[in-house]
Short mmCIF file of C-alpha atoms in Angstrom, two decimals:
data_model
loop_
_atom_site.label_atom_id
_atom_site.label_comp_id
_atom_site.label_asym_id
_atom_site.label_seq_id
_atom_site.Cartn_x
_atom_site.Cartn_y
_atom_site.Cartn_z
CA MET A 86 -156.05 133.23 -79.17
CA GLY A 87 -155.30 129.53 -79.21
CA GLY A 88 -156.89 129.28 -75.81
CA ARG A 89 -155.01 132.05 -74.20
CA LEU A 90 -155.51 135.77 -73.58
CA VAL A 91 -154.10 138.33 -76.02
CA ASP A 92 -153.27 141.91 -75.20
CA ALA A 93 -154.34 144.97 -77.28
CA LEU A 94 -151.46 144.84 -79.54
CA GLN A 95 -151.91 141.21 -80.41
CA ALA A 96 -155.49 141.76 -80.95
CA ARG A 97 -154.79 144.68 -83.45
CA SER A 98 -152.33 142.41 -85.16
CA VAL A 99 -154.80 139.62 -85.53
CA VAL A 100 -157.59 141.87 -86.80
CA GLY A 101 -155.24 143.52 -89.17
CA GLU A 102 -154.14 140.00 -90.62
CA LEU A 103 -157.82 139.15 -90.97
CA MET A 104 -158.35 142.32 -92.98
CA ASN A 105 -155.43 141.68 -95.19
CA ALA A 106 -156.51 138.00 -95.93
CA ARG A 107 -157.22 137.32 -99.41
CA ARG A 108 -158.98 134.14 -98.79
CA GLY A 109 -160.44 132.38 -95.77
CA SER A 110 -163.19 130.08 -94.59
CA PHE A 111 -165.66 130.27 -91.74
CA GLU A 112 -168.65 128.30 -90.50
CA PHE A 113 -171.73 129.20 -88.46
CA LEU A 114 -172.50 126.67 -85.56
CA PRO A 115 -176.17 126.78 -84.54
CA GLY A 116 -176.52 127.33 -80.97
CA ALA A 117 -173.00 128.24 -80.29
CA ARG A 118 -172.04 130.98 -77.87
CA ALA A 119 -168.89 132.88 -77.45
CA HIS A 120 -167.10 132.31 -74.20
CA ARG A 121 -167.13 135.38 -71.91
CA CYS A 122 -163.67 136.89 -71.72
CA GLU A 123 -162.15 137.38 -68.20
CA GLU A 124 -160.27 140.49 -69.28
CA PRO A 125 -162.04 142.35 -71.91
CA LEU A 126 -159.92 144.65 -74.02
CA SER A 127 -162.56 147.42 -74.16
CA MET A 128 -161.75 148.19 -77.74
CA ARG A 129 -164.46 149.92 -79.92
CA MET A 130 -164.71 147.73 -83.15
CA ASP A 131 -165.55 150.75 -85.26
CA ARG A 132 -162.62 152.74 -84.00
CA LEU A 133 -160.39 149.69 -84.45
CA LEU A 134 -161.41 149.15 -88.07
CA VAL A 135 -160.88 152.76 -88.85
CA ALA A 136 -157.40 152.90 -87.34
CA LEU A 137 -156.46 149.59 -88.93
CA THR A 138 -157.51 150.63 -92.31
CA SER A 139 -155.52 153.88 -92.06
CA THR A 140 -152.52 151.90 -90.70
CA GLN A 141 -152.81 149.48 -93.60
CA ASP A 142 -152.66 152.39 -96.10
CA GLU A 143 -149.65 153.68 -94.52
CA PHE A 144 -148.08 150.26 -94.33
CA ALA A 145 -148.64 149.79 -98.17
CA MET A 146 -146.97 153.15 -98.95
CA ALA A 147 -143.93 152.40 -96.53
CA ARG A 148 -143.61 148.73 -97.56
CA GLU A 149 -140.37 149.23 -99.61
CA HIS A 150 -138.79 151.42 -96.97
CA LEU A 151 -139.32 149.05 -94.03
CA PRO A 152 -136.19 147.97 -92.31
CA HIS A 153 -134.77 144.58 -92.82
CA PRO A 154 -135.99 142.14 -90.39
CA ASP A 155 -132.57 141.58 -88.78
CA THR A 156 -131.54 145.23 -88.47
CA VAL A 157 -130.96 145.95 -84.70
CA PHE A 158 -132.68 149.11 -83.32
CA ARG A 159 -132.06 150.76 -80.00
CA ALA A 160 -134.27 152.99 -78.09
CA THR A 161 -132.96 156.66 -77.99
CA GLY A 162 -134.62 157.46 -74.68
CA GLU A 163 -137.23 156.61 -72.13
CA ASN A 164 -140.13 158.62 -73.50
CA GLY A 165 -142.08 156.96 -76.16
CA PRO A 166 -143.99 158.40 -79.12
CA GLU A 167 -147.19 160.49 -78.61
CA ASP A 168 -148.89 158.69 -81.39
CA GLY A 169 -151.45 156.18 -79.66
CA ARG A 170 -151.12 153.56 -82.41
CA LEU A 171 -147.52 153.21 -81.60
CA ARG A 172 -147.94 153.46 -77.65
CA ASP A 173 -148.85 149.79 -76.96
CA PHE A 174 -146.07 148.45 -79.13
CA TRP A 175 -143.56 150.82 -77.42
CA GLU A 176 -144.58 149.92 -73.83
CA ARG A 177 -144.23 146.17 -74.63
CA ALA A 178 -140.90 146.57 -76.69
CA HIS A 179 -139.13 149.26 -74.79
CA GLY A 180 -137.20 146.81 -72.46
CA LEU A 181 -136.17 144.81 -75.46
CA LEU A 182 -135.06 148.12 -77.42
CA ALA A 183 -133.09 149.43 -74.55
CA SER A 184 -130.45 146.92 -75.23
CA GLY A 185 -131.17 146.43 -78.77
CA ALA A 186 -133.62 144.18 -80.82
CA SER A 187 -134.50 143.57 -84.40
CA ALA A 188 -138.08 143.13 -85.98
CA ARG A 189 -137.58 139.35 -86.16
CA GLY A 190 -136.81 139.18 -82.45
CA LEU A 191 -139.59 141.52 -81.30
CA ALA A 192 -142.18 139.63 -83.49
CA GLY A 193 -141.19 136.42 -81.67
CA GLU A 194 -141.19 137.99 -78.23
CA LEU A 195 -144.47 139.94 -78.60
CA GLY A 196 -146.40 137.33 -80.66
CA MET A 197 -147.11 139.31 -83.64
CA PRO A 198 -146.47 139.25 -87.41
CA LEU A 199 -142.89 140.10 -88.68
CA ASP A 200 -144.28 142.83 -91.13
CA HIS A 201 -146.09 144.67 -88.21
CA ALA A 202 -143.05 144.68 -86.14
CA ARG A 203 -141.08 146.10 -89.13
CA PHE A 204 -143.85 148.73 -89.60
CA TYR A 205 -143.76 149.70 -85.95
CA LEU A 206 -139.96 150.11 -85.91
CA TYR A 207 -140.22 152.21 -89.10
CA LYS A 208 -142.72 154.56 -87.46
CA LEU A 209 -140.73 154.69 -84.24
CA ARG A 210 -137.54 155.64 -86.27
CA GLN A 211 -139.58 158.42 -87.86
CA ALA A 212 -140.64 159.54 -84.43
CA GLY A 213 -137.02 159.67 -83.26
CA SER A 214 -137.69 157.01 -80.62
CA VAL A 215 -135.39 154.34 -81.88
CA GLU A 216 -132.27 154.29 -84.09
CA PRO A 217 -130.54 151.50 -85.92
CA VAL A 218 -127.43 150.17 -84.42
CA ARG A 219 -124.27 150.79 -86.48
CA VAL A 220 -121.73 148.12 -86.54
CA ARG A 221 -118.25 149.30 -87.44
CA ALA A 222 -115.61 146.75 -88.23
CA THR A 223 -112.55 147.15 -86.10
CA ARG A 224 -109.12 147.24 -87.66
CA PRO A 225 -106.63 144.67 -86.76
CA ALA A 226 -103.55 145.49 -84.78
CA GLY A 227 -101.41 145.87 -87.84
CA GLY A 228 -103.28 148.88 -89.13
CA ARG A 229 -104.68 147.71 -92.32
CA SER A 230 -107.80 145.48 -92.60
CA GLN A 231 -107.25 141.97 -94.03
CA LEU A 232 -109.54 142.80 -96.99
CA ALA A 233 -107.61 146.08 -97.85
CA SER A 234 -104.28 144.14 -97.54
CA ARG A 235 -105.54 141.26 -99.76
CA LEU A 236 -106.64 143.79 -102.25
CA LEU A 237 -103.49 145.73 -102.54
CA ASN A 238 -101.49 142.50 -102.79
CA SER A 239 -103.69 141.39 -105.60
CA LEU A 240 -103.29 144.66 -107.44
CA LYS A 241 -99.59 144.57 -106.89
CA ARG A 242 -99.46 140.94 -108.51
CA ARG A 243 -101.65 141.97 -111.32
CA PHE A 244 -99.62 145.19 -112.30
CA PHE A 245 -96.15 144.37 -111.22
CA GLY A 246 -96.05 140.54 -111.35
CA GLN A 247 -93.73 138.77 -108.88
CA ARG A 248 -90.72 141.05 -109.43
CA GLU A 249 -88.95 141.73 -106.25
CA GLY A 250 -89.05 145.31 -105.20
CA ALA A 251 -91.19 146.37 -108.21
CA TRP A 252 -93.63 148.15 -105.80
CA ASN A 253 -93.07 149.12 -102.33
CA PRO A 254 -96.17 150.39 -100.40
#
């Protein structure tokens, strides 16, 4: 692809994108011959198309449940999913997921479409192989968060005005 070799994960993504294309163009070049690939992927085209068709059906049903592209996920363990369709993604992404990675970051690192990375993360989460990283805001040393303090002061001014000692929390 673009003059460089792709792995099985990228090849599936490319074929999936071609299957999803609403429009496209092609041409036949008389006498043109395909270049012999140095490292064939050994993928049966009939199995690839059946797998991609079923994956696309799953993708269409799950589209509204896919994680936000910037949600960070972390691997829950070393063992990956048993589902063979997820295995290639897991093997390539596990190192990044060990420390936390988003679909956007994984798509860029692995050279695949963003929606495919989101779908794989969705499926891995269902399999229990990844979980979203929860970010908790830390409280300032004073005890109350700035937002809560500002809200309370605003309510105090609204209901009690500027009278001194009218309301003492």
